JSON list of N, CA and C in Angstrom, two decimals:
[
{"chain": "A", "resi": 1, "resn": "TYR", "atom": "N", "xyz": [0.85, -1.19, 0.00]},
{"chain": "A", "resi": 1, "resn": "TYR", "atom": "CA", "xyz": [0.00, 0.00, 0.00]},
{"chain": "A", "resi": 1, "resn": "TYR", "atom": "C", "xyz": [0.89, 1.25, 0.00]},
{"chain": "A", "resi": 2, "resn": "VAL", "atom": "N", "xyz": [0.61, 2.17, -0.90]},
{"chain": "A", "resi": 2, "resn": "VAL", "atom": "CA", "xyz": [1.34, 3.44, -0.99]},
{"chain": "A", "resi": 2, "resn": "VAL", "atom": "C", "xyz": [0.33, 4.57, -0.90]},
{"chain": "A", "resi": 3, "resn": "SER", "atom": "N", "xyz": [0.62, 5.55, -0.09]},
{"chain": "A", "resi": 3, "resn": "SER", "atom": "CA", "xyz": [-0.33, 6.66, 0.06]},
{"chain": "A", "resi": 3, "resn": "SER", "atom": "C", "xyz": [-0.36, 7.53, -1.19]},
{"chain": "A", "resi": 4, "resn": "ASP", "atom": "N", "xyz": [-1.49, 8.22, -1.36]},
{"chain": "A", "resi": 4, "resn": "ASP", "atom": "CA", "xyz": [-1.62, 9.15, -2.48]},
{"chain": "A", "resi": 4, "resn": "ASP", "atom": "C", "xyz": [-0.55, 10.22, -2.43]},
{"chain": "A", "resi": 5, "resn": "VAL", "atom": "N", "xyz": [-0.23, 10.69, -1.23]},
{"chain": "A", "resi": 5, "resn": "VAL", "atom": "CA", "xyz": [0.78, 11.73, -1.08]},
{"chain": "A", "resi": 5, "resn": "VAL", "atom": "C", "xyz": [2.14, 11.23, -1.54]},
{"chain": "A", "resi": 6, "resn": "ALA", "atom": "N", "xyz": [2.50, 10.01, -1.15]},
{"chain": "A", "resi": 6, "resn": "ALA", "atom": "CA", "xyz": [3.80, 9.45, -1.53]},
{"chain": "A", "resi": 6, "resn": "ALA", "atom": "C", "xyz": [3.88, 9.22, -3.03]},
{"chain": "A", "resi": 7, "resn": "LEU", "atom": "N", "xyz": [2.85, 8.65, -3.63]},
{"chain": "A", "resi": 7, "resn": "LEU", "atom": "CA", "xyz": [2.88, 8.41, -5.07]},
{"chain": "A", "resi": 7, "resn": "LEU", "atom": "C", "xyz": [2.84, 9.72, -5.83]},
{"chain": "A", "resi": 8, "resn": "GLY", "atom": "N", "xyz": [2.06, 10.68, -5.38]},
{"chain": "A", "resi": 8, "resn": "GLY", "atom": "CA", "xyz": [2.02, 11.98, -6.02]},
{"chain": "A", "resi": 8, "resn": "GLY", "atom": "C", "xyz": [3.38, 12.65, -6.01]},
{"chain": "A", "resi": 9, "resn": "ALA", "atom": "N", "xyz": [4.09, 12.55, -4.88]},
{"chain": "A", "resi": 9, "resn": "ALA", "atom": "CA", "xyz": [5.43, 13.14, -4.78]},
{"chain": "A", "resi": 9, "resn": "ALA", "atom": "C", "xyz": [6.40, 12.44, -5.72]},
{"chain": "A", "resi": 10, "resn": "ARG", "atom": "N", "xyz": [6.31, 11.13, -5.81]},
{"chain": "A", "resi": 10, "resn": "ARG", "atom": "CA", "xyz": [7.19, 10.38, -6.73]},
{"chain": "A", "resi": 10, "resn": "ARG", "atom": "C", "xyz": [6.92, 10.76, -8.17]},
{"chain": "A", "resi": 11, "resn": "LEU", "atom": "N", "xyz": [5.64, 10.89, -8.52]},
{"chain": "A", "resi": 11, "resn": "LEU", "atom": "CA", "xyz": [5.30, 11.29, -9.89]},
{"chain": "A", "resi": 11, "resn": "LEU", "atom": "C", "xyz": [5.80, 12.69, -10.18]},
{"chain": "A", "resi": 12, "resn": "SER", "atom": "N", "xyz": [5.65, 13.58, -9.22]},
{"chain": "A", "resi": 12, "resn": "SER", "atom": "CA", "xyz": [6.12, 14.95, -9.40]},
{"chain": "A", "resi": 12, "resn": "SER", "atom": "C", "xyz": [7.63, 14.98, -9.66]},
{"chain": "A", "resi": 13, "resn": "ARG", "atom": "N", "xyz": [8.39, 14.21, -8.89]},
{"chain": "A", "resi": 13, "resn": "ARG", "atom": "CA", "xyz": [9.84, 14.14, -9.10]},
{"chain": "A", "resi": 13, "resn": "ARG", "atom": "C", "xyz": [10.18, 13.51, -10.45]},
{"chain": "A", "resi": 14, "resn": "ALA", "atom": "N", "xyz": [9.46, 12.46, -10.83]},
{"chain": "A", "resi": 14, "resn": "ALA", "atom": "CA", "xyz": [9.73, 11.77, -12.09]},
{"chain": "A", "resi": 14, "resn": "ALA", "atom": "C", "xyz": [9.44, 12.67, -13.30]},
{"chain": "A", "resi": 15, "resn": "LEU", "atom": "N", "xyz": [8.47, 13.56, -13.16]},
{"chain": "A", "resi": 15, "resn": "LEU", "atom": "CA", "xyz": [8.08, 14.43, -14.27]},
{"chain": "A", "resi": 15, "resn": "LEU", "atom": "C", "xyz": [8.84, 15.75, -14.30]},
{"chain": "A", "resi": 16, "resn": "ALA", "atom": "N", "xyz": [9.60, 16.03, -13.28]},
{"chain": "A", "resi": 16, "resn": "ALA", "atom": "CA", "xyz": [10.33, 17.30, -13.20]},
{"chain": "A", "resi": 16, "resn": "ALA", "atom": "C", "xyz": [11.51, 17.31, -14.16]},
{"chain": "A", "resi": 17, "resn": "GLY", "atom": "N", "xyz": [11.91, 18.51, -14.55]},
{"chain": "A", "resi": 17, "resn": "GLY", "atom": "CA", "xyz": [13.14, 18.66, -15.30]},
{"chain": "A", "resi": 17, "resn": "GLY", "atom": "C", "xyz": [13.02, 18.62, -16.81]},
{"chain": "A", "resi": 18, "resn": "ASP", "atom": "N", "xyz": [11.83, 18.47, -17.35]},
{"chain": "A", "resi": 18, "resn": "ASP", "atom": "CA", "xyz": [11.66, 18.51, -18.81]},
{"chain": "A", "resi": 18, "resn": "ASP", "atom": "C", "xyz": [11.36, 19.95, -19.20]},
{"chain": "A", "resi": 19, "resn": "SER", "atom": "N", "xyz": [12.18, 20.52, -20.04]},
{"chain": "A", "resi": 19, "resn": "SER", "atom": "CA", "xyz": [12.01, 21.94, -20.38]},
{"chain": "A", "resi": 19, "resn": "SER", "atom": "C", "xyz": [10.81, 22.20, -21.28]},
{"chain": "A", "resi": 20, "resn": "ASP", "atom": "N", "xyz": [10.21, 21.15, -21.84]},
{"chain": "A", "resi": 20, "resn": "ASP", "atom": "CA", "xyz": [9.06, 21.33, -22.73]},
{"chain": "A", "resi": 20, "resn": "ASP", "atom": "C", "xyz": [7.72, 21.41, -22.02]},
{"chain": "A", "resi": 21, "resn": "TYR", "atom": "N", "xyz": [7.69, 21.08, -20.72]},
{"chain": "A", "resi": 21, "resn": "TYR", "atom": "CA", "xyz": [6.42, 21.17, -19.99]},
{"chain": "A", "resi": 21, "resn": "TYR", "atom": "C", "xyz": [6.68, 21.42, -18.51]},
{"chain": "A", "resi": 22, "resn": "ALA", "atom": "N", "xyz": [5.64, 21.89, -17.85]},
{"chain": "A", "resi": 22, "resn": "ALA", "atom": "CA", "xyz": [5.63, 22.01, -16.39]},
{"chain": "A", "resi": 22, "resn": "ALA", "atom": "C", "xyz": [4.36, 21.34, -15.90]},
{"chain": "A", "resi": 23, "resn": "VAL", "atom": "N", "xyz": [4.46, 20.58, -14.84]},
{"chain": "A", "resi": 23, "resn": "VAL", "atom": "CA", "xyz": [3.30, 19.92, -14.25]},
{"chain": "A", "resi": 23, "resn": "VAL", "atom": "C", "xyz": [2.48, 20.95, -13.49]},
{"chain": "A", "resi": 24, "resn": "THR", "atom": "N", "xyz": [1.18, 21.03, -13.79]},
{"chain": "A", "resi": 24, "resn": "THR", "atom": "CA", "xyz": [0.31, 21.96, -13.08]},
{"chain": "A", "resi": 24, "resn": "THR", "atom": "C", "xyz": [-0.61, 21.26, -12.10]},
{"chain": "A", "resi": 25, "resn": "ASP", "atom": "N", "xyz": [-0.83, 19.95, -12.28]},
{"chain": "A", "resi": 25, "resn": "ASP", "atom": "CA", "xyz": [-1.72, 19.23, -11.37]},
{"chain": "A", "resi": 25, "resn": "ASP", "atom": "C", "xyz": [-1.49, 17.73, -11.50]},
{"chain": "A", "resi": 26, "resn": "ILE", "atom": "N", "xyz": [-1.55, 17.03, -10.38]},
{"chain": "A", "resi": 26, "resn": "ILE", "atom": "CA", "xyz": [-1.51, 15.57, -10.34]},
{"chain": "A", "resi": 26, "resn": "ILE", "atom": "C", "xyz": [-2.66, 15.12, -9.46]},
{"chain": "A", "resi": 27, "resn": "GLN", "atom": "N", "xyz": [-3.53, 14.28, -10.00]},
{"chain": "A", "resi": 27, "resn": "GLN", "atom": "CA", "xyz": [-4.63, 13.73, -9.22]},
{"chain": "A", "resi": 27, "resn": "GLN", "atom": "C", "xyz": [-4.60, 12.21, -9.33]},
{"chain": "A", "resi": 28, "resn": "LEU", "atom": "N", "xyz": [-4.80, 11.56, -8.19]},
{"chain": "A", "resi": 28, "resn": "LEU", "atom": "CA", "xyz": [-4.85, 10.10, -8.14]},
{"chain": "A", "resi": 28, "resn": "LEU", "atom": "C", "xyz": [-6.27, 9.67, -7.80]},
{"chain": "A", "resi": 29, "resn": "ARG", "atom": "N", "xyz": [-6.77, 8.67, -8.51]},
{"chain": "A", "resi": 29, "resn": "ARG", "atom": "CA", "xyz": [-8.10, 8.13, -8.25]},
{"chain": "A", "resi": 29, "resn": "ARG", "atom": "C", "xyz": [-7.95, 6.72, -7.67]},
{"chain": "A", "resi": 30, "resn": "SER", "atom": "N", "xyz": [-8.67, 6.48, -6.60]},
{"chain": "A", "resi": 30, "resn": "SER", "atom": "CA", "xyz": [-8.62, 5.15, -5.99]},
{"chain": "A", "resi": 30, "resn": "SER", "atom": "C", "xyz": [-9.97, 4.79, -5.39]},
{"chain": "A", "resi": 31, "resn": "SER", "atom": "N", "xyz": [-10.13, 3.50, -5.19]},
{"chain": "A", "resi": 31, "resn": "SER", "atom": "CA", "xyz": [-11.31, 3.02, -4.47]},
{"chain": "A", "resi": 31, "resn": "SER", "atom": "C", "xyz": [-10.78, 2.20, -3.30]},
{"chain": "A", "resi": 32, "resn": "GLY", "atom": "N", "xyz": [-10.90, 2.75, -2.15]},
{"chain": "A", "resi": 32, "resn": "GLY", "atom": "CA", "xyz": [-10.33, 2.08, -0.98]},
{"chain": "A", "resi": 32, "resn": "GLY", "atom": "C", "xyz": [-8.82, 2.10, -1.06]},
{"chain": "A", "resi": 33, "resn": "THR", "atom": "N", "xyz": [-8.23, 0.92, -1.20]},
{"chain": "A", "resi": 33, "resn": "THR", "atom": "CA", "xyz": [-6.77, 0.82, -1.25]},
{"chain": "A", "resi": 33, "resn": "THR", "atom": "C", "xyz": [-6.23, 0.57, -2.65]},
{"chain": "A", "resi": 34, "resn": "ALA", "atom": "N", "xyz": [-7.09, 0.47, -3.66]},
{"chain": "A", "resi": 34, "resn": "ALA", "atom": "CA", "xyz": [-6.64, 0.16, -5.02]},
{"chain": "A", "resi": 34, "resn": "ALA", "atom": "C", "xyz": [-6.58, 1.41, -5.88]},
{"chain": "A", "resi": 35, "resn": "LEU", "atom": "N", "xyz": [-5.42, 1.65, -6.47]},
{"chain": "A", "resi": 35, "resn": "LEU", "atom": "CA", "xyz": [-5.26, 2.76, -7.40]},
{"chain": "A", "resi": 35, "resn": "LEU", "atom": "C", "xyz": [-6.01, 2.45, -8.68]},
{"chain": "A", "resi": 36, "resn": "GLN", "atom": "N", "xyz": [-6.84, 3.38, -9.12]},
{"chain": "A", "resi": 36, "resn": "GLN", "atom": "CA", "xyz": [-7.60, 3.20, -10.34]},
{"chain": "A", "resi": 36, "resn": "GLN", "atom": "C", "xyz": [-7.07, 4.04, -11.49]},
{"chain": "A", "resi": 37, "resn": "GLY", "atom": "N", "xyz": [-6.52, 5.21, -11.18]},
{"chain": "A", "resi": 37, "resn": "GLY", "atom": "CA", "xyz": [-6.06, 6.06, -12.26]},
{"chain": "A", "resi": 37, "resn": "GLY", "atom": "C", "xyz": [-5.26, 7.25, -11.79]},
{"chain": "A", "resi": 38, "resn": "VAL", "atom": "N", "xyz": [-4.57, 7.84, -12.75]},
{"chain": "A", "resi": 38, "resn": "VAL", "atom": "CA", "xyz": [-3.75, 9.02, -12.52]},
{"chain": "A", "resi": 38, "resn": "VAL", "atom": "C", "xyz": [-4.11, 10.04, -13.59]},
{"chain": "A", "resi": 39, "resn": "SER", "atom": "N", "xyz": [-4.33, 11.27, -13.19]},
{"chain": "A", "resi": 39, "resn": "SER", "atom": "CA", "xyz": [-4.58, 12.37, -14.13]},
{"chain": "A", "resi": 39, "resn": "SER", "atom": "C", "xyz": [-3.51, 13.42, -13.92]},
{"chain": "A", "resi": 40, "resn": "ILE", "atom": "N", "xyz": [-2.84, 13.77, -15.01]},
{"chain": "A", "resi": 40, "resn": "ILE", "atom": "CA", "xyz": [-1.77, 14.76, -14.97]},
{"chain": "A", "resi": 40, "resn": "ILE", "atom": "C", "xyz": [-2.15, 15.91, -15.89]},
{"chain": "A", "resi": 41, "resn": "LYS", "atom": "N", "xyz": [-2.01, 17.13, -15.42]},
{"chain": "A", "resi": 41, "resn": "LYS", "atom": "CA", "xyz": [-2.20, 18.31, -16.26]},
{"chain": "A", "resi": 41, "resn": "LYS", "atom": "C", "xyz": [-0.85, 18.99, -16.44]},
{"chain": "A", "resi": 42, "resn": "LEU", "atom": "N", "xyz": [-0.56, 19.36, -17.68]},
{"chain": "A", "resi": 42, "resn": "LEU", "atom": "CA", "xyz": [0.71, 19.99, -18.02]},
{"chain": "A", "resi": 42, "resn": "LEU", "atom": "C", "xyz": [0.49, 21.35, -18.65]},
{"chain": "A", "resi": 43, "resn": "SER", "atom": "N", "xyz": [1.46, 22.21, -18.48]},
{"chain": "A", "resi": 43, "resn": "SER", "atom": "CA", "xyz": [1.56, 23.44, -19.24]},
{"chain": "A", "resi": 43, "resn": "SER", "atom": "C", "xyz": [2.72, 23.23, -20.19]},
{"chain": "A", "resi": 44, "resn": "GLY", "atom": "N", "xyz": [2.46, 23.32, -21.49]},
{"chain": "A", "resi": 44, "resn": "GLY", "atom": "CA", "xyz": [3.50, 23.08, -22.48]},
{"chain": "A", "resi": 44, "resn": "GLY", "atom": "C", "xyz": [4.23, 24.36, -22.84]},
{"chain": "A", "resi": 45, "resn": "ARG", "atom": "N", "xyz": [5.53, 24.20, -23.12]},
{"chain": "A", "resi": 45, "resn": "ARG", "atom": "CA", "xyz": [6.33, 25.36, -23.54]},
{"chain": "A", "resi": 45, "resn": "ARG", "atom": "C", "xyz": [5.91, 25.76, -24.95]},
{"chain": "A", "resi": 46, "resn": "TYR", "atom": "N", "xyz": [5.75, 27.04, -25.17]},
{"chain": "A", "resi": 46, "resn": "TYR", "atom": "CA", "xyz": [5.37, 27.58, -26.48]},
{"chain": "A", "resi": 46, "resn": "TYR", "atom": "C", "xyz": [6.35, 27.09, -27.54]},
{"chain": "A", "resi": 47, "resn": "LEU", "atom": "N", "xyz": [5.83, 26.58, -28.63]},
{"chain": "A", "resi": 47, "resn": "LEU", "atom": "CA", "xyz": [6.56, 26.05, -29.78]},
{"chain": "A", "resi": 47, "resn": "LEU", "atom": "C", "xyz": [7.24, 24.70, -29.53]},
{"chain": "A", "resi": 48, "resn": "ALA", "atom": "N", "xyz": [7.00, 24.10, -28.38]},
{"chain": "A", "resi": 48, "resn": "ALA", "atom": "CA", "xyz": [7.56, 22.77, -28.11]},
{"chain": "A", "resi": 48, "resn": "ALA", "atom": "C", "xyz": [6.77, 21.72, -28.89]},
{"chain": "A", "resi": 49, "resn": "ASP", "atom": "N", "xyz": [7.37, 20.58, -29.11]},
{"chain": "A", "resi": 49, "resn": "ASP", "atom": "CA", "xyz": [6.69, 19.44, -29.73]},
{"chain": "A", "resi": 49, "resn": "ASP", "atom": "C", "xyz": [5.85, 18.79, -28.63]},
{"chain": "A", "resi": 50, "resn": "LEU", "atom": "N", "xyz": [4.61, 19.27, -28.48]},
{"chain": "A", "resi": 50, "resn": "LEU", "atom": "CA", "xyz": [3.78, 18.82, -27.36]},
{"chain": "A", "resi": 50, "resn": "LEU", "atom": "C", "xyz": [3.39, 17.35, -27.43]},
{"chain": "A", "resi": 51, "resn": "PRO", "atom": "N", "xyz": [3.12, 16.78, -28.62]},
{"chain": "A", "resi": 51, "resn": "PRO", "atom": "CA", "xyz": [2.86, 15.33, -28.63]},
{"chain": "A", "resi": 51, "resn": "PRO", "atom": "C", "xyz": [4.06, 14.52, -28.11]},
{"chain": "A", "resi": 52, "resn": "ALA", "atom": "N", "xyz": [5.27, 14.91, -28.47]},
{"chain": "A", "resi": 52, "resn": "ALA", "atom": "CA", "xyz": [6.46, 14.21, -27.98]},
{"chain": "A", "resi": 52, "resn": "ALA", "atom": "C", "xyz": [6.63, 14.43, -26.48]},
{"chain": "A", "resi": 53, "resn": "ALA", "atom": "N", "xyz": [6.40, 15.65, -26.01]},
{"chain": "A", "resi": 53, "resn": "ALA", "atom": "CA", "xyz": [6.52, 15.95, -24.58]},
{"chain": "A", "resi": 53, "resn": "ALA", "atom": "C", "xyz": [5.49, 15.16, -23.78]},
{"chain": "A", "resi": 54, "resn": "THR", "atom": "N", "xyz": [4.29, 15.07, -24.30]},
{"chain": "A", "resi": 54, "resn": "THR", "atom": "CA", "xyz": [3.24, 14.30, -23.62]},
{"chain": "A", "resi": 54, "resn": "THR", "atom": "C", "xyz": [3.59, 12.82, -23.58]},
{"chain": "A", "resi": 55, "resn": "ALA", "atom": "N", "xyz": [4.15, 12.31, -24.67]},
{"chain": "A", "resi": 55, "resn": "ALA", "atom": "CA", "xyz": [4.56, 10.90, -24.71]},
{"chain": "A", "resi": 55, "resn": "ALA", "atom": "C", "xyz": [5.67, 10.63, -23.69]},
{"chain": "A", "resi": 56, "resn": "ARG", "atom": "N", "xyz": [6.61, 11.56, -23.55]},
{"chain": "A", "resi": 56, "resn": "ARG", "atom": "CA", "xyz": [7.67, 11.40, -22.52]},
{"chain": "A", "resi": 56, "resn": "ARG", "atom": "C", "xyz": [7.07, 11.39, -21.13]},
{"chain": "A", "resi": 57, "resn": "ALA", "atom": "N", "xyz": [6.14, 12.32, -20.88]},
{"chain": "A", "resi": 57, "resn": "ALA", "atom": "CA", "xyz": [5.51, 12.39, -19.56]},
{"chain": "A", "resi": 57, "resn": "ALA", "atom": "C", "xyz": [4.73, 11.10, -19.27]},
{"chain": "A", "resi": 58, "resn": "LEU", "atom": "N", "xyz": [4.03, 10.58, -20.26]},
{"chain": "A", "resi": 58, "resn": "LEU", "atom": "CA", "xyz": [3.27, 9.34, -20.07]},
{"chain": "A", "resi": 58, "resn": "LEU", "atom": "C", "xyz": [4.21, 8.18, -19.77]},
{"chain": "A", "resi": 59, "resn": "ALA", "atom": "N", "xyz": [5.31, 8.07, -20.50]},
{"chain": "A", "resi": 59, "resn": "ALA", "atom": "CA", "xyz": [6.26, 6.99, -20.26]},
{"chain": "A", "resi": 59, "resn": "ALA", "atom": "C", "xyz": [6.85, 7.07, -18.86]},
{"chain": "A", "resi": 60, "resn": "ARG", "atom": "N", "xyz": [7.16, 8.29, -18.41]},
{"chain": "A", "resi": 60, "resn": "ARG", "atom": "CA", "xyz": [7.69, 8.46, -17.05]},
{"chain": "A", "resi": 60, "resn": "ARG", "atom": "C", "xyz": [6.66, 8.08, -15.99]},
{"chain": "A", "resi": 61, "resn": "CYS", "atom": "N", "xyz": [5.41, 8.47, -16.22]},
{"chain": "A", "resi": 61, "resn": "CYS", "atom": "CA", "xyz": [4.33, 8.11, -15.29]},
{"chain": "A", "resi": 61, "resn": "CYS", "atom": "C", "xyz": [4.13, 6.61, -15.23]},
{"chain": "A", "resi": 62, "resn": "GLU", "atom": "N", "xyz": [4.07, 5.99, -16.40]},
{"chain": "A", "resi": 62, "resn": "GLU", "atom": "CA", "xyz": [3.87, 4.54, -16.45]},
{"chain": "A", "resi": 62, "resn": "GLU", "atom": "C", "xyz": [4.99, 3.80, -15.72]},
{"chain": "A", "resi": 63, "resn": "ALA", "atom": "N", "xyz": [6.23, 4.23, -15.93]},
{"chain": "A", "resi": 63, "resn": "ALA", "atom": "CA", "xyz": [7.36, 3.59, -15.28]},
{"chain": "A", "resi": 63, "resn": "ALA", "atom": "C", "xyz": [7.29, 3.75, -13.76]},
{"chain": "A", "resi": 64, "resn": "GLU", "atom": "N", "xyz": [6.94, 4.94, -13.31]},
{"chain": "A", "resi": 64, "resn": "GLU", "atom": "CA", "xyz": [6.88, 5.20, -11.87]},
{"chain": "A", "resi": 64, "resn": "GLU", "atom": "C", "xyz": [5.74, 4.40, -11.22]},
{"chain": "A", "resi": 65, "resn": "VAL", "atom": "N", "xyz": [4.58, 4.41, -11.84]},
{"chain": "A", "resi": 65, "resn": "VAL", "atom": "CA", "xyz": [3.44, 3.66, -11.29]},
{"chain": "A", "resi": 65, "resn": "VAL", "atom": "C", "xyz": [3.76, 2.16, -11.28]},
{"chain": "A", "resi": 66, "resn": "ALA", "atom": "N", "xyz": [4.36, 1.65, -12.34]},
{"chain": "A", "resi": 66, "resn": "ALA", "atom": "CA", "xyz": [4.72, 0.23, -12.39]},
{"chain": "A", "resi": 66, "resn": "ALA", "atom": "C", "xyz": [5.73, -0.12, -11.30]},
{"chain": "A", "resi": 67, "resn": "GLU", "atom": "N", "xyz": [6.67, 0.78, -11.04]},
{"chain": "A", "resi": 67, "resn": "GLU", "atom": "CA", "xyz": [7.67, 0.51, -9.99]},
{"chain": "A", "resi": 67, "resn": "GLU", "atom": "C", "xyz": [7.02, 0.48, -8.61]},
{"chain": "A", "resi": 68, "resn": "VAL", "atom": "N", "xyz": [6.06, 1.36, -8.39]},
{"chain": "A", "resi": 68, "resn": "VAL", "atom": "CA", "xyz": [5.44, 1.46, -7.07]},
{"chain": "A", "resi": 68, "resn": "VAL", "atom": "C", "xyz": [4.34, 0.42, -6.88]},
{"chain": "A", "resi": 69, "resn": "VAL", "atom": "N", "xyz": [3.48, 0.29, -7.87]},
{"chain": "A", "resi": 69, "resn": "VAL", "atom": "CA", "xyz": [2.29, -0.55, -7.74]},
{"chain": "A", "resi": 69, "resn": "VAL", "atom": "C", "xyz": [2.53, -1.97, -8.27]},
{"chain": "A", "resi": 70, "resn": "GLY", "atom": "N", "xyz": [3.41, -2.10, -9.24]},
{"chain": "A", "resi": 70, "resn": "GLY", "atom": "CA", "xyz": [3.63, -3.39, -9.88]},
{"chain": "A", "resi": 70, "resn": "GLY", "atom": "C", "xyz": [2.78, -3.49, -11.12]},
{"chain": "A", "resi": 71, "resn": "ASN", "atom": "N", "xyz": [2.16, -4.62, -11.32]},
{"chain": "A", "resi": 71, "resn": "ASN", "atom": "CA", "xyz": [1.32, -4.86, -12.50]},
{"chain": "A", "resi": 71, "resn": "ASN", "atom": "C", "xyz": [0.25, -3.80, -12.61]},
{"chain": "A", "resi": 72, "resn": "MET", "atom": "N", "xyz": [0.07, -3.21, -13.80]},
{"chain": "A", "resi": 72, "resn": "MET", "atom": "CA", "xyz": [-0.79, -2.04, -13.96]},
{"chain": "A", "resi": 72, "resn": "MET", "atom": "C", "xyz": [-2.14, -2.26, -14.65]},
{"chain": "A", "resi": 73, "resn": "PRO", "atom": "N", "xyz": [-2.61, -3.47, -14.91]},
{"chain": "A", "resi": 73, "resn": "PRO", "atom": "CA", "xyz": [-3.90, -3.58, -15.60]},
{"chain": "A", "resi": 73, "resn": "PRO", "atom": "C", "xyz": [-5.00, -2.84, -14.85]},
{"chain": "A", "resi": 74, "resn": "GLY", "atom": "N", "xyz": [-5.80, -2.10, -15.59]},
{"chain": "A", "resi": 74, "resn": "GLY", "atom": "CA", "xyz": [-6.92, -1.39, -15.00]},
{"chain": "A", "resi": 74, "resn": "GLY", "atom": "C", "xyz": [-6.57, -0.01, -14.47]},
{"chain": "A", "resi": 75, "resn": "ILE", "atom": "N", "xyz": [-5.30, 0.36, -14.44]},
{"chain": "A", "resi": 75, "resn": "ILE", "atom": "CA", "xyz": [-4.92, 1.69, -13.98]},
{"chain": "A", "resi": 75, "resn": "ILE", "atom": "C", "xyz": [-4.76, 2.59, -15.19]},
{"chain": "A", "resi": 76, "resn": "SER", "atom": "N", "xyz": [-5.62, 3.59, -15.28]},
{"chain": "A", "resi": 76, "resn": "SER", "atom": "CA", "xyz": [-5.53, 4.51, -16.42]},
{"chain": "A", "resi": 76, "resn": "SER", "atom": "C", "xyz": [-4.66, 5.70, -16.06]},
{"chain": "A", "resi": 77, "resn": "ILE", "atom": "N", "xyz": [-3.89, 6.16, -17.04]},
{"chain": "A", "resi": 77, "resn": "ILE", "atom": "CA", "xyz": [-3.07, 7.35, -16.86]},
{"chain": "A", "resi": 77, "resn": "ILE", "atom": "C", "xyz": [-3.45, 8.33, -17.96]},
{"chain": "A", "resi": 78, "resn": "ASP", "atom": "N", "xyz": [-3.99, 9.46, -17.56]},
{"chain": "A", "resi": 78, "resn": "ASP", "atom": "CA", "xyz": [-4.44, 10.48, -18.50]},
{"chain": "A", "resi": 78, "resn": "ASP", "atom": "C", "xyz": [-3.54, 11.71, -18.36]},
{"chain": "A", "resi": 79, "resn": "ILE", "atom": "N", "xyz": [-3.04, 12.19, -19.49]},
{"chain": "A", "resi": 79, "resn": "ILE", "atom": "CA", "xyz": [-2.21, 13.39, -19.49]},
{"chain": "A", "resi": 79, "resn": "ILE", "atom": "C", "xyz": [-2.81, 14.39, -20.45]},
{"chain": "A", "resi": 80, "resn": "VAL", "atom": "N", "xyz": [-3.03, 15.60, -19.95]},
{"chain": "A", "resi": 80, "resn": "VAL", "atom": "CA", "xyz": [-3.64, 16.66, -20.74]},
{"chain": "A", "resi": 80, "resn": "VAL", "atom": "C", "xyz": [-2.75, 17.90, -20.67]},
{"chain": "A", "resi": 81, "resn": "VAL", "atom": "N", "xyz": [-2.49, 18.50, -21.83]},
{"chain": "A", "resi": 81, "resn": "VAL", "atom": "CA", "xyz": [-1.81, 19.79, -21.86]},
{"chain": "A", "resi": 81, "resn": "VAL", "atom": "C", "xyz": [-2.92, 20.84, -21.89]},
{"chain": "A", "resi": 82, "resn": "ASN", "atom": "N", "xyz": [-3.08, 21.58, -20.80]},
{"chain": "A", "resi": 82, "resn": "ASN", "atom": "CA", "xyz": [-4.21, 22.52, -20.71]},
{"chain": "A", "resi": 82, "resn": "ASN", "atom": "C", "xyz": [-3.77, 23.97, -20.68]},
{"chain": "A", "resi": 83, "resn": "ASP", "atom": "N", "xyz": [-2.47, 24.23, -20.92]},
{"chain": "A", "resi": 83, "resn": "ASP", "atom": "CA", "xyz": [-1.98, 25.60, -20.93]},
{"chain": "A", "resi": 83, "resn": "ASP", "atom": "C", "xyz": [-0.67, 25.62, -21.70]},
{"chain": "A", "resi": 84, "resn": "VAL", "atom": "N", "xyz": [-0.25, 26.82, -22.09]},
{"chain": "A", "resi": 84, "resn": "VAL", "atom": "CA", "xyz": [1.02, 27.01, -22.78]},
{"chain": "A", "resi": 84, "resn": "VAL", "atom": "C", "xyz": [1.76, 28.13, -22.08]},
{"chain": "A", "resi": 85, "resn": "HIS", "atom": "N", "xyz": [3.06, 27.98, -21.93]},
{"chain": "A", "resi": 85, "resn": "HIS", "atom": "CA", "xyz": [3.89, 29.02, -21.30]},
{"chain": "A", "resi": 85, "resn": "HIS", "atom": "C", "xyz": [5.14, 29.26, -22.15]},
{"chain": "A", "resi": 86, "resn": "GLN", "atom": "N", "xyz": [5.83, 30.35, -21.86]},
{"chain": "A", "resi": 86, "resn": "GLN", "atom": "CA", "xyz": [7.06, 30.66, -22.59]},
{"chain": "A", "resi": 86, "resn": "GLN", "atom": "C", "xyz": [8.27, 30.23, -21.83]}
]
């Protein structure tokens, strides 16, 4: 069992440092003790390749969740770029 706070912090660290986006929100969905999903909101850098940046963020999230939770069937990870910054 991993707390939402601990997993959220790990995801935040895993997603940090990419110059093409900034994380604006991380939300975890669970029912009782089972993680059901992760929602990440990003602000993309103006003129960045946002599909590539989103794919990198998704891969980092998937790797982190797999490391913490293990087998991931049924856990959805949604990443949305909802803002642009310079």
